[in-house]
Amino acid sequence: MAVTRRVKVNLPVAEDEEPWTAAEVTEVRDILKADLVRMEKAIQIAEAGLADLFSEGADGAGRDAADIGSSNFERDQEMSLMQNARDMYEQAQLALRLFEAGTYGWCEACQKPIGKDRLLVFPRATLCMDCKRREERR
């Protein structure tokens, strides 16, 4: 019989935000878990597409330059999609680990609350908006 572990989570909020409700906490956890499942499928699909592209052959025999260029473009796109899915998967894994450890919702850079509004929109966030802006400027 599987035992469901209940973790009491007291998520931080920004100064002007209301405390988290139990329903909101559950919603964020469920979104993170669903993201993991969705990203696993996306990775599998991208890997299969990439395998198909590589199995078509890359020697170029009997193919014109446009066909080779198109194949290379498709392969690069599939690789990009796969890497993006892997990045999102890793973000969701990290957020869920932080959630389970009771440290979810705190900015990795400044240790201030990320903000309830931000986490409801982007549950994988590990940086507050100020730190994210600074990171993107670099």
mmCIF file of C-alpha atoms in Angstrom:
data_model
loop_
_atom_site.group_PDB
_atom_site.id
_atom_site.type_symbol
_atom_site.label_atom_id
_atom_site.label_comp_id
_atom_site.label_asym_id
_atom_site.label_seq_id
_atom_site.Cartn_x
_atom_site.Cartn_y
_atom_site.Cartn_z
ATOM 1 C CA MET A 1 0.000 0.000 0.000
ATOM 2 C CA ALA A 2 1.471 3.342 -1.077
ATOM 3 C CA VAL A 3 1.749 5.953 1.621
ATOM 4 C CA THR A 4 1.176 9.551 0.618
ATOM 5 C CA ARG A 5 3.492 11.828 2.529
ATOM 6 C CA ARG A 6 1.902 15.087 3.568
ATOM 7 C CA VAL A 7 4.327 17.957 3.716
ATOM 8 C CA LYS A 8 3.220 21.056 5.566
ATOM 9 C CA VAL A 9 4.258 23.886 3.340
ATOM 10 C CA ASN A 10 4.262 27.469 4.491
ATOM 11 C CA LEU A 11 5.070 29.323 1.298
ATOM 12 C CA PRO A 12 6.416 32.869 1.485
ATOM 13 C CA VAL A 13 4.554 35.813 -0.001
ATOM 14 C CA ALA A 14 5.584 39.313 -1.027
ATOM 15 C CA GLU A 15 4.613 42.217 1.236
ATOM 16 C CA ASP A 16 1.438 43.129 -0.658
ATOM 17 C CA GLU A 17 0.147 39.561 -1.169
ATOM 18 C CA GLU A 18 -2.358 37.435 0.718
ATOM 19 C CA PRO A 19 -1.131 34.205 2.345
ATOM 20 C CA TRP A 20 -1.292 31.007 0.325
ATOM 21 C CA THR A 21 -4.481 28.983 0.635
ATOM 22 C CA ALA A 22 -4.350 25.191 0.848
ATOM 23 C CA ALA A 23 -6.006 25.024 -2.578
ATOM 24 C CA GLU A 24 -3.331 27.270 -4.123
ATOM 25 C CA VAL A 25 -0.530 25.193 -2.594
ATOM 26 C CA THR A 26 -2.117 22.020 -3.967
ATOM 27 C CA GLU A 27 -2.604 23.658 -7.362
ATOM 28 C CA VAL A 28 1.068 24.641 -7.621
ATOM 29 C CA ARG A 29 2.245 21.162 -6.578
ATOM 30 C CA ASP A 30 -0.123 19.555 -9.108
ATOM 31 C CA ILE A 31 1.075 21.878 -11.880
ATOM 32 C CA LEU A 32 4.700 20.987 -11.158
ATOM 33 C CA LYS A 33 3.932 17.271 -11.227
ATOM 34 C CA ALA A 34 1.939 17.642 -14.455
ATOM 35 C CA ASP A 35 4.831 19.627 -15.975
ATOM 36 C CA LEU A 36 7.164 16.717 -15.260
ATOM 37 C CA VAL A 37 4.868 14.266 -17.030
ATOM 38 C CA ARG A 38 4.291 16.632 -19.960
ATOM 39 C CA MET A 39 7.995 17.358 -20.373
ATOM 40 C CA GLU A 40 8.931 13.659 -20.199
ATOM 41 C CA LYS A 41 6.542 13.043 -23.113
ATOM 42 C CA ALA A 42 7.895 16.050 -25.027
ATOM 43 C CA ILE A 43 11.451 14.781 -24.576
ATOM 44 C CA GLN A 44 10.470 11.311 -25.799
ATOM 45 C CA ILE A 45 8.724 12.756 -28.856
ATOM 46 C CA ALA A 46 11.664 15.032 -29.678
ATOM 47 C CA GLU A 47 14.147 12.170 -29.253
ATOM 48 C CA ALA A 48 12.064 9.968 -31.575
ATOM 49 C CA GLY A 49 11.859 12.753 -34.161
ATOM 50 C CA LEU A 50 15.585 13.295 -33.952
ATOM 51 C CA ALA A 51 16.258 9.565 -34.316
ATOM 52 C CA ASP A 52 14.078 9.528 -37.440
ATOM 53 C CA LEU A 53 15.996 12.449 -38.922
ATOM 54 C CA PHE A 54 19.337 10.777 -38.257
ATOM 55 C CA SER A 55 18.133 7.449 -39.664
ATOM 56 C CA GLU A 56 17.217 9.115 -42.974
ATOM 57 C CA GLY A 57 20.911 9.329 -43.719
ATOM 58 C CA ALA A 58 23.222 12.241 -43.841
ATOM 59 C CA ASP A 59 25.512 11.251 -46.652
ATOM 60 C CA GLY A 60 23.685 13.405 -49.161
ATOM 61 C CA ALA A 61 23.902 10.795 -51.940
ATOM 62 C CA GLY A 62 21.314 11.634 -54.566
ATOM 63 C CA ARG A 63 20.016 14.646 -52.651
ATOM 64 C CA ASP A 64 20.364 18.234 -53.739
ATOM 65 C CA ALA A 65 21.691 21.018 -51.551
ATOM 66 C CA ALA A 66 18.196 22.293 -50.715
ATOM 67 C CA ASP A 67 17.141 18.864 -49.402
ATOM 68 C CA ILE A 68 20.284 18.595 -47.287
ATOM 69 C CA GLY A 69 19.807 22.130 -45.955
ATOM 70 C CA SER A 70 16.183 21.399 -45.109
ATOM 71 C CA SER A 71 17.159 18.191 -43.289
ATOM 72 C CA ASN A 72 19.824 20.029 -41.331
ATOM 73 C CA PHE A 73 17.330 22.740 -40.392
ATOM 74 C CA GLU A 74 14.779 20.144 -39.205
ATOM 75 C CA ARG A 75 17.440 18.333 -37.200
ATOM 76 C CA ASP A 76 18.574 21.571 -35.547
ATOM 77 C CA GLN A 77 14.973 22.450 -34.700
ATOM 78 C CA GLU A 78 14.346 19.024 -33.150
ATOM 79 C CA MET A 79 17.545 19.331 -31.113
ATOM 80 C CA SER A 80 16.467 22.766 -29.903
ATOM 81 C CA LEU A 81 12.994 21.505 -28.944
ATOM 82 C CA MET A 82 14.515 18.575 -27.087
ATOM 83 C CA GLN A 83 16.930 20.800 -25.169
ATOM 84 C CA ASN A 84 14.141 23.217 -24.283
ATOM 85 C CA ALA A 85 12.003 20.344 -22.990
ATOM 86 C CA ARG A 86 14.936 19.038 -20.940
ATOM 87 C CA ASP A 87 15.549 22.494 -19.457
ATOM 88 C CA MET A 88 11.885 22.846 -18.484
ATOM 89 C CA TYR A 89 11.911 19.328 -17.034
ATOM 90 C CA GLU A 90 14.943 20.155 -14.897
ATOM 91 C CA GLN A 91 13.305 23.401 -13.731
ATOM 92 C CA ALA A 92 10.159 21.528 -12.700
ATOM 93 C CA GLN A 93 12.230 18.873 -10.904
ATOM 94 C CA LEU A 94 14.154 21.537 -8.991
ATOM 95 C CA ALA A 95 10.981 23.422 -8.044
ATOM 96 C CA LEU A 96 9.328 20.232 -6.817
ATOM 97 C CA ARG A 97 12.420 19.292 -4.770
ATOM 98 C CA LEU A 98 12.405 22.773 -3.208
ATOM 99 C CA PHE A 99 8.684 22.411 -2.570
ATOM 100 C CA GLU A 100 9.137 19.094 -0.789
ATOM 101 C CA ALA A 101 12.116 20.452 1.178
ATOM 102 C CA GLY A 102 10.057 23.422 2.381
ATOM 103 C CA THR A 103 12.242 26.022 0.658
ATOM 104 C CA TYR A 104 10.037 26.645 -2.369
ATOM 105 C CA GLY A 105 9.151 30.265 -3.024
ATOM 106 C CA TRP A 106 12.425 31.825 -1.890
ATOM 107 C CA CYS A 107 14.648 33.500 -4.493
ATOM 108 C CA GLU A 108 17.886 31.579 -5.110
ATOM 109 C CA ALA A 109 19.832 34.816 -5.532
ATOM 110 C CA CYS A 110 18.577 37.250 -2.862
ATOM 111 C CA GLN A 111 16.662 34.885 -0.526
ATOM 112 C CA LYS A 112 13.590 37.127 -0.594
ATOM 113 C CA PRO A 113 10.133 35.764 -1.422
ATOM 114 C CA ILE A 114 9.638 35.171 -5.150
ATOM 115 C CA GLY A 115 6.016 36.186 -4.789
ATOM 116 C CA LYS A 116 2.791 34.269 -4.839
ATOM 117 C CA ASP A 117 1.528 35.973 -8.007
ATOM 118 C CA ARG A 118 4.701 35.042 -9.913
ATOM 119 C CA LEU A 119 4.625 31.434 -8.718
ATOM 120 C CA LEU A 120 0.968 31.004 -9.617
ATOM 121 C CA VAL A 121 1.788 32.118 -13.166
ATOM 122 C CA PHE A 122 5.194 30.415 -13.422
ATOM 123 C CA PRO A 123 5.514 27.666 -10.785
ATOM 124 C CA ARG A 124 9.035 26.689 -11.953
ATOM 125 C CA ALA A 125 10.422 30.126 -11.011
ATOM 126 C CA THR A 126 13.421 30.101 -8.680
ATOM 127 C CA LEU A 127 14.225 33.815 -8.943
ATOM 128 C CA CYS A 128 12.174 36.843 -7.919
ATOM 129 C CA MET A 129 11.340 39.331 -10.683
ATOM 130 C CA ASP A 130 14.146 41.741 -9.720
ATOM 131 C CA CYS A 131 16.807 39.032 -9.817
ATOM 132 C CA LYS A 132 15.374 37.565 -13.039
ATOM 133 C CA ARG A 133 15.560 40.994 -14.709
ATOM 134 C CA ARG A 134 19.181 41.390 -13.592
ATOM 135 C CA GLU A 135 20.004 37.937 -14.943
ATOM 136 C CA GLU A 136 18.434 38.684 -18.316
ATOM 137 C CA ARG A 137 20.370 41.956 -18.659
ATOM 138 C CA ARG A 138 23.673 40.109 -18.435
#
